[in-house]
Coordinates of C-alpha atoms in Angstrom, one line a residue:
M30 CA -117.6 -46.8 -6.2
K31 CA -114.2 -47.2 -7.8
S32 CA -113.4 -43.2 -8.1
I33 CA -114.3 -42.8 -4.1
T34 CA -112.0 -45.6 -3.3
M35 CA -109.1 -43.9 -5.1
T36 CA -109.8 -40.9 -3.9
K37 CA -109.4 -42.9 -0.6
F38 CA -106.3 -44.1 -1.5
V39 CA -105.1 -40.6 -2.8
K40 CA -106.3 -39.0 1.0
K41 CA -104.1 -42.3 2.3
V42 CA -100.8 -41.7 0.7
L43 CA -101.0 -37.5 1.0
F44 CA -101.8 -38.1 5.0
T45 CA -98.7 -40.4 5.1
I46 CA -96.5 -37.9 3.2
A47 CA -97.6 -35.4 5.4
A48 CA -97.4 -37.2 8.7
L49 CA -93.7 -38.4 7.6
A50 CA -92.8 -34.9 6.6
N51 CA -93.8 -33.5 10.1
F52 CA -92.1 -36.4 11.8
I53 CA -88.9 -35.9 10.0
V54 CA -89.1 -32.2 10.8
F55 CA -89.9 -32.5 14.3
A56 CA -87.2 -35.1 14.6
Q57 CA -84.8 -32.7 13.4
E58 CA -85.7 -29.9 15.8
T59 CA -85.7 -32.8 18.7
P60 CA -82.6 -32.4 21.2
K61 CA -80.1 -35.4 20.3
F62 CA -79.4 -37.6 23.3
Q63 CA -76.5 -40.2 22.6
I64 CA -74.3 -42.4 24.1
S65 CA -70.9 -43.4 22.7
G66 CA -67.8 -44.5 23.7
S67 CA -64.6 -47.5 23.5
V68 CA -63.2 -50.4 25.0
D69 CA -59.6 -50.8 24.7
G70 CA -56.6 -53.0 25.9
Y71 CA -53.2 -54.2 24.7
Y72 CA -49.9 -56.4 24.7
R73 CA -46.7 -54.9 25.5
Y74 CA -43.0 -56.7 25.4
N75 CA -39.7 -54.8 25.7
F76 CA -36.8 -55.9 23.3
S77 CA -34.2 -55.9 26.8
D78 CA -33.5 -58.3 29.6
E79 CA -36.0 -55.8 31.7
Q80 CA -39.9 -56.2 30.9
R81 CA -41.3 -54.3 33.5
Q82 CA -39.8 -51.3 32.5
A83 CA -41.3 -48.8 30.0
P84 CA -40.9 -44.9 28.8
L85 CA -42.0 -42.3 31.1
S86 CA -45.0 -40.9 29.0
S87 CA -48.8 -41.7 29.6
F88 CA -50.6 -44.9 29.1
A89 CA -49.7 -48.1 27.9
N90 CA -47.1 -49.1 29.9
N91 CA -47.9 -52.5 31.7
P92 CA -46.0 -55.2 30.7
G93 CA -47.6 -58.9 28.9
F94 CA -51.6 -58.2 28.2
A95 CA -53.3 -55.5 29.9
L96 CA -55.9 -53.1 30.4
G97 CA -56.6 -49.8 28.8
M98 CA -60.0 -48.3 29.8
A99 CA -64.1 -48.3 28.7
N100 CA -65.1 -44.9 28.4
V101 CA -69.0 -44.4 28.4
I102 CA -70.4 -41.1 26.8
A103 CA -73.5 -39.3 27.6
S104 CA -74.1 -36.2 25.4
Y105 CA -77.0 -34.3 25.0
E106 CA -77.2 -31.4 21.9
G107 CA -80.6 -29.1 22.3
E108 CA -81.0 -26.0 20.1
K109 CA -78.8 -24.3 22.3
V110 CA -77.9 -25.5 25.1
G111 CA -76.3 -29.3 26.0
F112 CA -74.3 -31.3 28.6
V113 CA -71.4 -33.8 28.2
A114 CA -71.0 -36.6 30.6
D115 CA -67.7 -39.1 29.9
L116 CA -66.8 -41.6 32.3
V117 CA -63.5 -43.6 32.1
F118 CA -62.9 -47.2 33.8
G119 CA -59.7 -48.8 34.0
P120 CA -56.1 -47.8 34.4
R121 CA -55.7 -45.4 31.5
G122 CA -58.8 -44.0 32.7
E123 CA -57.0 -43.4 36.8
D124 CA -54.4 -41.6 35.2
A125 CA -56.0 -39.7 33.0
V126 CA -57.8 -38.3 36.1
F127 CA -55.0 -38.5 38.6
L128 CA -56.0 -35.5 40.9
S129 CA -59.3 -36.5 41.2
T130 CA -60.7 -38.9 44.3
G131 CA -63.6 -41.3 45.5
S132 CA -66.4 -40.6 43.1
S133 CA -64.9 -38.4 40.7
N134 CA -62.0 -40.2 40.2
I135 CA -64.4 -41.9 37.1
V136 CA -65.3 -38.3 35.6
N137 CA -62.8 -37.6 32.1
Q138 CA -65.3 -34.4 31.5
L139 CA -68.5 -33.3 33.0
Y140 CA -69.2 -29.9 31.5
V141 CA -72.3 -27.9 29.9
Y142 CA -72.7 -25.3 27.5
W143 CA -74.8 -22.5 25.9
T144 CA -74.4 -21.4 22.1
V145 CA -75.3 -17.9 22.9
S146 CA -75.5 -16.9 19.0
D147 CA -73.9 -18.1 16.0
A148 CA -70.5 -16.5 17.3
V149 CA -70.2 -17.4 20.8
T150 CA -70.2 -20.9 22.3
L151 CA -70.2 -20.5 26.9
T152 CA -68.6 -24.0 28.2
F153 CA -68.6 -24.6 31.7
G154 CA -67.1 -27.6 33.9
N155 CA -64.9 -30.0 33.5
F156 CA -63.2 -30.3 29.9
N157 CA -60.1 -31.7 28.5
T158 CA -57.3 -29.7 26.9
F159 CA -56.9 -27.7 24.2
L160 CA -53.2 -27.9 24.1
G161 CA -51.7 -30.0 22.2
Y162 CA -51.8 -32.8 18.9
E163 CA -52.8 -36.0 21.2
V164 CA -55.7 -36.6 23.4
I165 CA -56.8 -39.0 26.5
S166 CA -59.1 -41.3 24.3
P167 CA -57.4 -43.8 22.2
T168 CA -59.6 -43.3 19.2
G169 CA -58.7 -39.8 19.2
N170 CA -55.1 -40.7 18.4
F171 CA -53.2 -42.6 15.3
N172 CA -50.4 -44.3 17.7
Y173 CA -51.5 -45.5 21.0
S174 CA -48.8 -44.9 23.1
T175 CA -48.5 -41.0 23.8
S176 CA -45.9 -38.3 23.2
Y177 CA -43.9 -36.9 26.0
M178 CA -45.6 -33.4 25.3
F179 CA -48.7 -34.8 25.5
S180 CA -47.6 -36.7 29.1
Y181 CA -46.1 -33.4 30.3
G182 CA -48.9 -31.1 29.4
P183 CA -51.8 -30.5 30.7
F184 CA -54.6 -33.3 31.0
S185 CA -57.9 -31.3 31.5
H186 CA -59.1 -28.0 33.2
T187 CA -61.9 -27.0 34.9
G188 CA -63.3 -23.7 34.5
L189 CA -65.3 -21.1 31.9
K190 CA -64.2 -21.0 28.3
A191 CA -66.0 -18.9 25.6
D192 CA -65.2 -19.8 21.7
F193 CA -66.1 -17.5 19.2
S194 CA -66.1 -17.8 15.5
L195 CA -64.6 -14.6 13.6
S196 CA -65.1 -16.0 10.3
E197 CA -65.9 -18.8 7.7
N198 CA -62.3 -20.3 8.3
W199 CA -60.5 -18.4 11.7
S200 CA -61.4 -18.9 15.7
A201 CA -60.8 -18.1 19.2
M202 CA -60.9 -19.3 22.5
L203 CA -60.5 -17.3 25.9
A204 CA -60.8 -19.1 29.5
V205 CA -60.1 -19.0 33.1
M206 CA -59.6 -21.9 34.6
N207 CA -58.3 -23.6 38.2
P208 CA -54.9 -25.3 38.4
T209 CA -53.7 -27.8 35.5
D210 CA -55.3 -31.3 36.3
Y211 CA -57.5 -30.2 39.2
T212 CA -60.6 -31.1 38.4
E213 CA -63.0 -31.5 41.1
Y214 CA -62.3 -28.2 42.6
N215 CA -59.8 -25.4 43.4
P216 CA -57.5 -26.2 46.4
A217 CA -55.2 -23.4 46.1
G218 CA -57.4 -19.9 45.1
V219 CA -55.4 -19.0 42.2
Y220 CA -56.2 -19.5 38.4
T221 CA -55.0 -20.2 35.1
F222 CA -55.5 -18.4 32.1
G223 CA -56.0 -19.7 28.3
A224 CA -56.4 -18.9 24.7
Q225 CA -56.3 -20.3 21.5
L226 CA -56.1 -18.9 18.3
G227 CA -57.5 -21.2 15.5
Y228 CA -57.7 -21.8 11.7
E229 CA -59.8 -23.8 9.4
T230 CA -60.4 -25.3 6.3
E231 CA -61.8 -28.7 4.5
N232 CA -58.4 -30.6 4.5
G233 CA -57.0 -29.8 8.2
G234 CA -56.1 -26.8 10.7
T235 CA -53.9 -25.2 12.4
W236 CA -54.0 -23.8 16.4
L237 CA -52.3 -21.9 18.5
N238 CA -52.6 -22.5 22.3
A239 CA -51.0 -20.8 25.4
I240 CA -51.9 -21.3 29.1
Y241 CA -50.8 -19.0 32.3
G242 CA -51.0 -18.8 35.7
K243 CA -49.3 -20.2 39.0
Q244 CA -49.9 -23.9 39.9
Y245 CA -50.6 -26.1 42.7
D246 CA -48.3 -29.4 43.7
G247 CA -51.2 -30.3 46.4
T248 CA -48.4 -28.9 49.1
A249 CA -47.5 -25.4 47.8
I250 CA -48.4 -22.9 45.2
S251 CA -45.7 -22.3 42.9
E252 CA -43.7 -18.8 43.3
E253 CA -44.0 -18.0 39.5
P254 CA -46.2 -18.7 37.4
T255 CA -46.2 -21.7 34.4
F256 CA -46.3 -20.3 31.0
Q257 CA -47.3 -23.0 27.8
I258 CA -47.5 -21.9 24.4
D259 CA -48.0 -24.7 22.1
L260 CA -48.9 -25.1 18.1
T261 CA -50.6 -27.9 16.9
T262 CA -51.5 -28.3 12.8
G263 CA -52.4 -31.6 11.1
Y264 CA -53.3 -31.6 7.0
D265 CA -54.2 -34.2 4.2
L266 CA -51.8 -33.2 1.7
T267 CA -53.8 -35.7 -0.6
D268 CA -56.4 -38.5 -0.4
M269 CA -53.8 -40.8 1.0
F270 CA -51.2 -38.7 2.7
Y271 CA -51.5 -36.7 5.9
L272 CA -49.0 -34.4 8.1
G273 CA -49.1 -33.2 11.1
L274 CA -46.9 -31.5 13.7
N275 CA -47.3 -30.4 17.3
A276 CA -44.3 -27.6 18.9
T277 CA -44.4 -26.6 22.6
Y278 CA -42.7 -24.7 25.6
N279 CA -43.7 -24.8 28.9
E280 CA -41.6 -22.8 31.7
T281 CA -42.2 -21.9 35.1
K282 CA -39.1 -19.2 35.9
D283 CA -36.5 -20.5 38.1
A284 CA -38.7 -24.1 38.2
G285 CA -37.7 -26.1 34.9
G286 CA -39.4 -27.1 32.4
F287 CA -39.4 -28.5 28.8
Y288 CA -39.7 -27.9 25.0
G289 CA -40.6 -30.2 22.3
V290 CA -41.2 -30.9 18.8
A291 CA -42.9 -34.1 17.1
L292 CA -43.7 -34.7 13.2
Y293 CA -46.7 -37.4 12.4
P294 CA -47.1 -38.6 9.1
Q295 CA -49.4 -40.7 8.0
V296 CA -50.1 -42.8 4.8
K297 CA -53.6 -44.3 3.8
T298 CA -53.0 -47.7 1.9
S299 CA -56.7 -49.0 1.8
E300 CA -59.8 -48.5 3.0
S301 CA -58.8 -50.7 6.1
F302 CA -55.4 -50.1 6.8
A303 CA -52.9 -47.4 7.3
L304 CA -49.7 -46.4 8.7
G305 CA -48.1 -43.7 10.9
L306 CA -45.0 -42.5 12.5
R307 CA -44.3 -40.0 15.4
A308 CA -40.9 -38.6 15.6
E309 CA -40.5 -36.9 18.7
Y310 CA -37.8 -34.7 20.3
F311 CA -37.9 -33.7 23.5
K312 CA -35.8 -31.6 26.2
E313 CA -36.0 -30.8 29.9
L314 CA -34.7 -27.3 30.6
E315 CA -31.4 -26.6 32.5
D316 CA -33.6 -25.6 36.1
G317 CA -35.1 -28.8 36.1
G318 CA -37.5 -31.3 34.1
P319 CA -40.3 -33.4 35.0
V320 CA -39.4 -36.6 33.0
Y321 CA -35.5 -38.1 33.4
G322 CA -34.0 -34.7 35.1
P323 CA -32.8 -31.6 34.1
D324 CA -31.2 -30.7 30.7
I325 CA -32.2 -34.6 29.2
S326 CA -32.9 -34.8 26.0
T327 CA -35.2 -37.7 24.3
W328 CA -35.9 -38.9 20.8
D329 CA -39.4 -41.3 20.5
F330 CA -39.7 -42.9 17.0
T331 CA -43.4 -44.7 17.1
L332 CA -44.2 -46.5 14.2
T333 CA -48.1 -47.4 14.0
G334 CA -50.3 -49.6 12.1
S335 CA -53.9 -49.2 11.9
Y336 CA -56.1 -52.3 10.8
T337 CA -59.9 -51.7 10.9
V338 CA -62.6 -54.1 10.8
G339 CA -65.8 -52.8 11.4
D340 CA -65.7 -50.3 14.6
L341 CA -62.5 -52.8 15.7
T342 CA -59.5 -51.2 15.2
I343 CA -56.1 -53.1 15.5
K344 CA -52.9 -51.5 16.2
P345 CA -49.3 -53.2 16.1
E346 CA -47.0 -50.6 17.4
L347 CA -42.7 -50.1 17.4
R348 CA -41.6 -48.3 19.8
L349 CA -37.6 -46.5 20.4
D350 CA -36.4 -44.3 22.7
T351 CA -33.3 -42.9 23.2
V352 CA -32.1 -40.8 26.3
S353 CA -29.0 -38.9 26.5
E354 CA -28.5 -40.3 30.0
D355 CA -28.5 -43.8 31.2
V356 CA -32.0 -44.4 32.2
F357 CA -33.3 -48.0 31.7
F358 CA -32.2 -51.5 32.8
D359 CA -31.1 -54.6 31.9
K360 CA -31.9 -57.5 34.7
E361 CA -28.4 -56.9 36.6
S362 CA -28.9 -53.4 36.5
F363 CA -32.6 -53.6 37.9
R364 CA -31.5 -55.7 40.8
A365 CA -29.0 -53.2 41.7
N366 CA -31.1 -50.0 40.9
I367 CA -28.4 -48.5 39.0
P368 CA -29.7 -47.5 35.3
S369 CA -27.4 -49.2 32.6
E370 CA -28.6 -48.6 29.1
G371 CA -30.0 -44.9 27.1
S372 CA -32.5 -46.7 24.2
L373 CA -35.7 -48.9 25.3
G374 CA -37.2 -50.5 22.4
S375 CA -40.6 -51.8 22.8
F376 CA -43.5 -53.6 20.5
V377 CA -47.4 -52.4 21.7
L378 CA -50.4 -54.6 20.2
A379 CA -53.6 -52.7 20.8
A380 CA -57.1 -53.5 20.3
I381 CA -59.8 -50.5 20.0
Y382 CA -63.4 -50.8 19.9
K383 CA -65.3 -47.7 19.3
F384 CA -69.4 -47.4 19.6

């Protein structure tokens, strides 16, 4: 009687193990649907008499207590195919999708992809730009406020891109896309071409990016194509020290453009706290610039602390923008609408929750 009971017990154990193993295998083979995203807000204060002004870079520009955005990302990862639906709500999101209208003004990214083979992946739809060091989501940047190079380079593209895995470390990408930031549709009938060459190791990577094509300003197609070449790189030099770099050059012949370079050193002082600097030089071309004006140069020094408590990150930030011309105001010059200052110091305290 005892041996029969033991036999039943062994059979049950074996059945349970087999069922668990089958569940694990099935779970690994089952496509993955995920919801992720973030919520952020901030407080901004200027060290000047005029609180309403801000550097002409994107995001984090409103005085006092202000909203960032709510970001909700739904993604589905199958064995070969999948999609990403990235939705944004709030001022930062509105600025990120500034050329979208109607219901599309909450769409940050919306694309499908097909892993054709181990070496080739095709992506079709609206995706954030592959140029530059910084990104739209505050969870992807160390500094909360953004650089000039990020603000005046592309935000997003809509089109078809092909990613190629060339070897264990090397990759490449080719793309055909609408004019920059026209993500809903193509109103101009001209296209921009993109390319990327990447090299990655376990400690970081380097990417050389480029776009070329005529652009559209809402009323006319540019007479000449825009060319931008961009270098983005970043490596963990030690367990505690990281160094990133971004350099870019953007020009539309006889219409202007800009170039710039930024260093991003970061030091991790503990498991919960890190300190990072952005030191950026940004120069607008003589034919014209998108920010303060032709032939104007700008220095941006941004020192950011990052303190993490679970999924919440608190970021205090000091920023100094120094421009080669008077572009900022005190209270008196603001009333007269005549810039009187070449520098602006500011403080931002941001809170970012990631889920």
